[in-house]
Coordinates of C-alpha atoms in Angstrom, one line a residue:
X1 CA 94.6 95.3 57.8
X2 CA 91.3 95.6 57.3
X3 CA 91.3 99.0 58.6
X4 CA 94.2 99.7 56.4
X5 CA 92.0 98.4 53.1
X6 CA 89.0 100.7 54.4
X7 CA 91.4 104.0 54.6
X8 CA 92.8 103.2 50.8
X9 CA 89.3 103.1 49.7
X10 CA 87.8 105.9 51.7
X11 CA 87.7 108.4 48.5
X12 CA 85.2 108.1 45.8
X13 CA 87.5 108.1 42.9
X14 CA 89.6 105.0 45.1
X15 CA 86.3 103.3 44.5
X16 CA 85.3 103.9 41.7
X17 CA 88.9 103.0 39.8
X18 CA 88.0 99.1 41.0
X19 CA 84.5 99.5 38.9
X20 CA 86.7 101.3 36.3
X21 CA 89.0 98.0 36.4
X22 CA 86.4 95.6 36.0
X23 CA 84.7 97.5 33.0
X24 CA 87.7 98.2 31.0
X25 CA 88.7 94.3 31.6
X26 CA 85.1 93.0 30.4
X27 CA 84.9 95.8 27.7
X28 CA 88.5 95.6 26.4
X29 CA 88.1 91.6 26.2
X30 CA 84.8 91.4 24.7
X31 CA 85.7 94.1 22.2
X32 CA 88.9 92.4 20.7
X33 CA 87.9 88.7 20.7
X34 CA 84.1 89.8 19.4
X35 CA 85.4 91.7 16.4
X36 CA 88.0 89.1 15.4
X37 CA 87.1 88.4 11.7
X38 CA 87.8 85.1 9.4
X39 CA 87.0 84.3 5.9
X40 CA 87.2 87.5 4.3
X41 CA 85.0 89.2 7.2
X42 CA 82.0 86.6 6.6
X43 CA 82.6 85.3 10.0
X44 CA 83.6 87.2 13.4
X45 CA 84.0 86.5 17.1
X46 CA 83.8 82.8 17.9
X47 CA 82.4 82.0 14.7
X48 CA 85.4 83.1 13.3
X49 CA 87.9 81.2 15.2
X50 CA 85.8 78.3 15.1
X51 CA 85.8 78.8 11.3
X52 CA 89.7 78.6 11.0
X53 CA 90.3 75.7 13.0
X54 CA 87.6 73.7 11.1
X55 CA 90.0 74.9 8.4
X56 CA 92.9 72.4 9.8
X57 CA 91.0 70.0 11.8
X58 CA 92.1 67.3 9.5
X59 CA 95.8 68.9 9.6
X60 CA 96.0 68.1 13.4
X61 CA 99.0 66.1 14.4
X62 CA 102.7 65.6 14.3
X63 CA 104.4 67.9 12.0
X64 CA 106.1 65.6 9.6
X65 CA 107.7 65.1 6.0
X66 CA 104.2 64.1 4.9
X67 CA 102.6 67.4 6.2
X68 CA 105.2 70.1 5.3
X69 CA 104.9 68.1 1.5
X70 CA 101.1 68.6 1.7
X71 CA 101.5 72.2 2.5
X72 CA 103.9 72.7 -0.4
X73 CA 101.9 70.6 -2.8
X74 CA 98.7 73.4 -1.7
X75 CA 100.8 76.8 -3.0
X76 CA 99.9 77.5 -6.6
X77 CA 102.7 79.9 -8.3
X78 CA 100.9 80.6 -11.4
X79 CA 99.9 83.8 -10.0
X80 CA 103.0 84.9 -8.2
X81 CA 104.1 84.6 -4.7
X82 CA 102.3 87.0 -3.4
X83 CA 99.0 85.5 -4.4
X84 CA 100.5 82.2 -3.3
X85 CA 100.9 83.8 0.4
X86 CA 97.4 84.5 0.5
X87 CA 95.8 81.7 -0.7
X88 CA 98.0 79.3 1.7
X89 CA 97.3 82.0 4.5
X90 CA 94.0 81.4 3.8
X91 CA 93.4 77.6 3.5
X92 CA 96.2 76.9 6.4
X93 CA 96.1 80.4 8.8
X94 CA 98.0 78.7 11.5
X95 CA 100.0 76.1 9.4
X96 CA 101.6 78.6 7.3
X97 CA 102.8 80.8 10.1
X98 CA 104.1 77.9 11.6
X99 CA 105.7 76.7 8.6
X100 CA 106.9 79.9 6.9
X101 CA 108.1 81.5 10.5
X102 CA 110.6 78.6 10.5
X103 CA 111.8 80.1 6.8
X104 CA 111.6 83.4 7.9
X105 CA 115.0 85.2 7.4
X106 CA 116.0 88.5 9.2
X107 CA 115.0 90.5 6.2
X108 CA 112.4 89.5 3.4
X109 CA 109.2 88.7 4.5
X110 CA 107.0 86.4 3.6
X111 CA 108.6 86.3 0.2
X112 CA 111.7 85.1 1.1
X113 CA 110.3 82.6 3.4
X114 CA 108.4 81.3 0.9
X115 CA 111.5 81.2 -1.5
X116 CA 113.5 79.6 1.1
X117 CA 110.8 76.9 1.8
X118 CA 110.6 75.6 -1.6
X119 CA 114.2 75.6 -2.1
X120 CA 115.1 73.0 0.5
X121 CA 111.7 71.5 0.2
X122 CA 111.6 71.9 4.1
X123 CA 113.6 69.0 4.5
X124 CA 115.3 70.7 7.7
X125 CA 112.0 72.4 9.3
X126 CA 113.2 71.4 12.7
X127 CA 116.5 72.4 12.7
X128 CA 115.2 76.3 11.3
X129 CA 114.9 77.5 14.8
X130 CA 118.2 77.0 15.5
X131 CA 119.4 78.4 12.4
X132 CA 117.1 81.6 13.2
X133 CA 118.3 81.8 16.6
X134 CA 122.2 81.9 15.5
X135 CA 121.0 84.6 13.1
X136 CA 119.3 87.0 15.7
X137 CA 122.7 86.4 17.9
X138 CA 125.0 86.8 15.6
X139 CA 123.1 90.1 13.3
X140 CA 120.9 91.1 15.9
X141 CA 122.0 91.0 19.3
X142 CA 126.1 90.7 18.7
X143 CA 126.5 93.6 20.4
X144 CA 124.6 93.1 23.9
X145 CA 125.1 89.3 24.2
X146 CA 128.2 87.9 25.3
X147 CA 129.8 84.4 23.5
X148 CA 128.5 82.9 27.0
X149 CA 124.7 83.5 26.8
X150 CA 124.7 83.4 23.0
X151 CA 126.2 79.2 23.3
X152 CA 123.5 78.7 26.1
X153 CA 120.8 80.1 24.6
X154 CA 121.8 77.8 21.3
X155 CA 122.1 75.3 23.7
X156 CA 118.5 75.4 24.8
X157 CA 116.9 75.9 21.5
X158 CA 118.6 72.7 20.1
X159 CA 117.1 70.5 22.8
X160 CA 113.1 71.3 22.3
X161 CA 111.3 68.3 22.2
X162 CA 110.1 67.4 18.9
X163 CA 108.4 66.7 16.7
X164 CA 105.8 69.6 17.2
X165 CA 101.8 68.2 17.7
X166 CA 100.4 70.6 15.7
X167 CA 96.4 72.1 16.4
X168 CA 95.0 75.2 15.4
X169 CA 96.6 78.2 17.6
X170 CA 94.8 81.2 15.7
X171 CA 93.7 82.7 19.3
X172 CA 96.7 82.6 21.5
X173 CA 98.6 85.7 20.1
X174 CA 96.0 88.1 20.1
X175 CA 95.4 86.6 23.7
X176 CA 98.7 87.4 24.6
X177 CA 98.4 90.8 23.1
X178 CA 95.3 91.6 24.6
X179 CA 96.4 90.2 28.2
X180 CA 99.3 92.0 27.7
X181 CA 97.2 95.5 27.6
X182 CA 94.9 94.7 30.3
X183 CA 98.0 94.1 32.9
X184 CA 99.5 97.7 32.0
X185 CA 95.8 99.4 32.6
X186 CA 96.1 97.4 35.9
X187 CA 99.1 99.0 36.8
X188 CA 98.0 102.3 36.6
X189 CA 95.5 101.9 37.9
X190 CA 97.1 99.8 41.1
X191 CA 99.5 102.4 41.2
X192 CA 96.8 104.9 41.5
X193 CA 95.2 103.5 44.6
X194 CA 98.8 102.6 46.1
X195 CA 99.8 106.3 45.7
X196 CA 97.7 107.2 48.5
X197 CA 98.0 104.4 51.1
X198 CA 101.0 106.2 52.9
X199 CA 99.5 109.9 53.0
X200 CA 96.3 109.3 53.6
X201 CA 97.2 110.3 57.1
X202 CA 98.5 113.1 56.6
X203 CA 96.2 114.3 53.5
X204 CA 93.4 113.7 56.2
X205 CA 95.1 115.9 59.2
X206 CA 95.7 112.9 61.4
X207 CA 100.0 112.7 61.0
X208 CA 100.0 114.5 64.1
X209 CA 98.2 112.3 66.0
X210 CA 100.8 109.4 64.5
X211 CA 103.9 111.1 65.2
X212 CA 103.2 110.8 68.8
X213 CA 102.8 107.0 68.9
X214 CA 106.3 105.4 69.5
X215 CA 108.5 104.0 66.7
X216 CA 106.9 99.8 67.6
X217 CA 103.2 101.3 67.0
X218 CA 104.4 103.1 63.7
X219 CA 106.0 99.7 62.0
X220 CA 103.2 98.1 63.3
X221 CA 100.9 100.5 61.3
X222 CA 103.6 99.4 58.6
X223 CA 103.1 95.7 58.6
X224 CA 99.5 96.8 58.4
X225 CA 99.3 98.5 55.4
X226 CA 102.3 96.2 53.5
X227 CA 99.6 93.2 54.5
X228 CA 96.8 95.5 53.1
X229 CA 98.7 96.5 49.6
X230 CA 99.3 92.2 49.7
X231 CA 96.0 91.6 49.4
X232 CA 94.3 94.6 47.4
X233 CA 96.8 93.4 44.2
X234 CA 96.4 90.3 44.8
X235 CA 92.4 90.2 44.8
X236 CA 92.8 92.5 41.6
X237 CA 94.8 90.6 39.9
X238 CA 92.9 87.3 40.4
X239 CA 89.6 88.9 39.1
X240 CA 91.4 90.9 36.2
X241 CA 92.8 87.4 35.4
X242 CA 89.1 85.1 36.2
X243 CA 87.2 87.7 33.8
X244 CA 89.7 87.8 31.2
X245 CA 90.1 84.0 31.0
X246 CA 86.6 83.5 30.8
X247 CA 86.0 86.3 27.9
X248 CA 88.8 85.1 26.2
X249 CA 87.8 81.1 26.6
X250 CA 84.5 81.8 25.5
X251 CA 85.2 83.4 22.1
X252 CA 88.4 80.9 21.9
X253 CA 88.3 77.7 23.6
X254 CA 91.2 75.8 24.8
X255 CA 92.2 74.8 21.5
X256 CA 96.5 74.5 21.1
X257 CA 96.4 74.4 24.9
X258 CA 98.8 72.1 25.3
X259 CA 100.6 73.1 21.5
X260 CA 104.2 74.2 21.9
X261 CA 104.8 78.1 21.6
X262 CA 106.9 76.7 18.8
X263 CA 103.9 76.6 16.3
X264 CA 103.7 80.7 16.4
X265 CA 107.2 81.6 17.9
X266 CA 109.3 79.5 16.1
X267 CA 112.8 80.5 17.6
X268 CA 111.8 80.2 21.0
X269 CA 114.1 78.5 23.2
X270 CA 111.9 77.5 26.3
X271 CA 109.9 74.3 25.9
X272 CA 106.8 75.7 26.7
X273 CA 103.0 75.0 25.2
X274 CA 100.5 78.2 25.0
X275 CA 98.7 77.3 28.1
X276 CA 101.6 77.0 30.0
X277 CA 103.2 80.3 28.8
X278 CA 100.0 82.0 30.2
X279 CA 100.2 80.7 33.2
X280 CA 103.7 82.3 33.5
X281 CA 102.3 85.1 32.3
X282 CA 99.6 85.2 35.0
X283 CA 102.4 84.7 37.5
X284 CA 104.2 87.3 36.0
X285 CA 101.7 89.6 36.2
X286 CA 100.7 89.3 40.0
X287 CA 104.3 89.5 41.1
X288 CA 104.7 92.3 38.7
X289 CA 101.7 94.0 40.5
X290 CA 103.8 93.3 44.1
X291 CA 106.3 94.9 42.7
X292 CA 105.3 98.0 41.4
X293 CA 103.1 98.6 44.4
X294 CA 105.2 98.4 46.7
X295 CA 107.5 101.0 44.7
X296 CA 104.6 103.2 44.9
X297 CA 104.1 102.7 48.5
X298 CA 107.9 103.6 49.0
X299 CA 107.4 106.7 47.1
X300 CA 104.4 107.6 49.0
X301 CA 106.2 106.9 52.5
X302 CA 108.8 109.9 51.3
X303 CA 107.2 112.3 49.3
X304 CA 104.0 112.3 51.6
X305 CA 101.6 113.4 49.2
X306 CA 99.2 111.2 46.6
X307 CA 99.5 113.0 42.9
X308 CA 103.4 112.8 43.5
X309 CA 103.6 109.4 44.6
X310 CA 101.2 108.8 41.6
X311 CA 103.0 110.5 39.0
X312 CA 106.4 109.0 40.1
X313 CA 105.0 105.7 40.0
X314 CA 103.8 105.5 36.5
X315 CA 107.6 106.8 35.8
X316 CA 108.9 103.8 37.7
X317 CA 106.8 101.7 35.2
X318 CA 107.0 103.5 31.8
X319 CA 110.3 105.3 32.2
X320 CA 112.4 101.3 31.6
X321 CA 110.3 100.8 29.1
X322 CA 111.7 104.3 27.4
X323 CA 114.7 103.3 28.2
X324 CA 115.2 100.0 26.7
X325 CA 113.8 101.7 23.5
X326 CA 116.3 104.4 23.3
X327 CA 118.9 101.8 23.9
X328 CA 118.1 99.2 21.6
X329 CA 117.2 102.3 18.6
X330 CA 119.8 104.7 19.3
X331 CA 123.2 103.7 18.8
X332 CA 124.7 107.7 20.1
X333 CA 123.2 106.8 23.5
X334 CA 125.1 103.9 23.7
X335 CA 128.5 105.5 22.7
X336 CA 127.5 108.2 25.3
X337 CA 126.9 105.3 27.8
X338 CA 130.2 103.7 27.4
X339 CA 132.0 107.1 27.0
X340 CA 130.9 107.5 30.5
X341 CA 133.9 107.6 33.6
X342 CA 132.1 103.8 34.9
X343 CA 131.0 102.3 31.8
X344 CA 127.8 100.9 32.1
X345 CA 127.2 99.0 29.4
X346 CA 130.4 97.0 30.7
X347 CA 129.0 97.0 34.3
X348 CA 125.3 95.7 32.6
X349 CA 127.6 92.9 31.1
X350 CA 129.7 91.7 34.2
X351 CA 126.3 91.1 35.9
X352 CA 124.8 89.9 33.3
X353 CA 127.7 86.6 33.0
X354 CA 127.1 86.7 36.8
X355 CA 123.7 86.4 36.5
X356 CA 123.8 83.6 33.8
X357 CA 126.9 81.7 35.7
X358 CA 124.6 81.5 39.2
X359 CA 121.0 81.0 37.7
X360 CA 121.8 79.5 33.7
X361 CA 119.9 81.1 30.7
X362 CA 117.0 81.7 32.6
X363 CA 115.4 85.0 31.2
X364 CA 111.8 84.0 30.9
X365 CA 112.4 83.8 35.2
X366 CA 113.6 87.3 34.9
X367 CA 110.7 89.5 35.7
X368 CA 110.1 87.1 38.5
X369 CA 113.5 87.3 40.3
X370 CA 113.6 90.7 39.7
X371 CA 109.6 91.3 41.0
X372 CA 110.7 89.7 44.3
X373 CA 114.0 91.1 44.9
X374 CA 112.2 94.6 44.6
X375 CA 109.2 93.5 46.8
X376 CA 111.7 92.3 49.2
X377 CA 113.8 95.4 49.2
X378 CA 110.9 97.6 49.6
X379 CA 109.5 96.4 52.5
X380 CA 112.4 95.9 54.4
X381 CA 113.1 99.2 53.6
X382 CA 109.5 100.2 55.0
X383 CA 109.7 98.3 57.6
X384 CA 113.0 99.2 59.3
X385 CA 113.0 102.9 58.1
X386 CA 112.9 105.1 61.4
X387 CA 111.1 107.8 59.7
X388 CA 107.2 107.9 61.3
X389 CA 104.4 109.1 59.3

């Protein structure tokens, strides 16, 4: 294995993309969290964050009648709504999106959720994200969810635990935004030292010497190389994630923690707080890593060369993405799709009640079932393909 780690790092440009990793991951940190500004630009990085949470220390607690009737009490009219926004934006920066994101309607804004707040005096704050929830399904997502999913998912969202201990969250959404780049760069960039791990023998003139070994010694090689890849992405990943954390805990603290995702997503239906969403996040991304390595290893095994294997591995990752665009923003593709002999919208819909009838509502566990069952396929497919190098 080691030998295996030594042959995927033999060129200089191999090396140098785990330097280029651990740069970008400092840089990219330190950049976002130190120009974070507060107060009108007065205050930035840390002294920002710190600023708006000493703007709701004395806010911190259960999210009651009392509360939501000190928040309305703060919004002054006389100058219009819009000035309203601001100011309670202002004095309350995580209150109010907590509040007013349970008033949000589908279209409207702020405005609206404003308008909609006063009117019912937020006497049913905790039953909004259910309401919001049966909107998205019903105006939204009518036409990809069946009646199945959409009762589950209501299900789900009416059972949260409540009430809601509110502290200042202000950090934890550009933290998930900011995570959330970092973990693409590191797929492209474990893609790019994957892409080679397969044809190095062969970019080096040594296949030859390989094909003559018998077809034991060649899955041995195999097993070598699947333990190597193992380890490379996970090291990666466990420093990418150490130096992030600690940027990112410097600037923000550990404040909202334990604060449920509720406070910033309101119509969430998992039960989750922030610290324990990016924890799923940071399992999501190592067996996310797995996963799209060992596509790229499988590419590499067949078309034997490293720019190809590269090149067909970023498609791998970005082309889905595309995909899922196009489908969601383009209703003539989906006509085309289901115009099709085998309609696959309907196929995409049979698994999907199969899915949910084996497993429950259990999308936030998606990535992860999916990760493995392509990690698994991949090297068993490695493994017991007869093919030699």
């Amino acid at each position: 294995m080691i030998y295996e780690l030594k042959k995927i790092f033999s060129g200089f440009l191999a090396k140098l993309s785990v330097i280029l990793l651990i740069v970008l991951v400092f840089a990219f940190s330190v950049f976002a969290f130190s120009t974070y500004e507060a107060g009108d630009g007065t205050y930035k990085g840390k002294a920002g964050f710190n600023y708006e949470a000493g703007l709701e220390e004395k806010y911190e607690g259960e999210i009651d009648s009392h509360l939501i009737e000190t928040f309305i009490d703060s919004i002054d009219l006389d100058g219009g709504k819009d000035k309203a926004l601001v100011s309670v934006y202002t004095k309350f920066p995580s209150l109010s999106t907590t509040i007013l994101n349970a008033y949000q309607p589908l279209q409207g804004g702020n405005a609206k959720a404003l308008e909609n707040l006063l009117e019912t005096g937020g006497s049913d704050f905790y039953d909004r994200n259910v309401i919001n929830i049966k909107s998205m399904l019903d105006e939204r997502l009518n036409t990809t969810m069946s009646e199945k999913e959409k009762a589950m998912v209501i299900e789900r969202a009416s059972k949260i635990d409540k009430p809601y201990e509110f502290e200042y969250f202000g950090e934890w959404n550009l933290l998930y935004d900011v995570f959330s780049v970092i973990i693409l760069i590191s797929f492209i960039i474990i893609i790019f030292q994957i892409s080679s791990i397969y044809s190095v023998e062969a970019e080096n003139s040594m296949e030859i010497l390989l094909r003559s070994l018998g077809g034991n010694q060649v899955r041995k090689i195999i097993y070598r190389k699947i333990a190597a890849t193992f380890v490379l992405v996970t090291s990666e990943v466990l420093i990418v994630s150490i130096i992030f954390t600690l940027v990112s805990f410097y600037y923000t603290g550990l404040r909202g923690f334990n604060a449920p995702v509720q406070l910033f997503y309101f119509n969430s239906i998992y039960d989750y707080s922030f610290g324990q969403t990016y924890i799923l996040i940071i399992l999501g991304f190592l067996l996310g890593s797995l996963a799209i390595a060992m596509m790229t290893f499988l590419i590499n095994r067949f078309v034997k060369r490293s720019f190809q294997a590269f090149i067909l591995g970023l498609a791998a990752l970005l082309l889905p993405k595309l995909l899922g665009f196009i489908m969601v923003n383009n209703n003539i593709f989906l006509k085309i799709l289901r115009s099709m002999p085998v309609n696959l919208i309907q196929i995409g819909e049979i698994l999907k009640s199969l899915y949910l009838g084996l497993f429950g509502n259990l999308q936030i566990f998606s990535i992860y079932l999916l990760s493995i069952f392509i990690i698994a396929l991949t090297s068993l497919a490695l493994i017991f393909k007869e093919r030699k190098l």
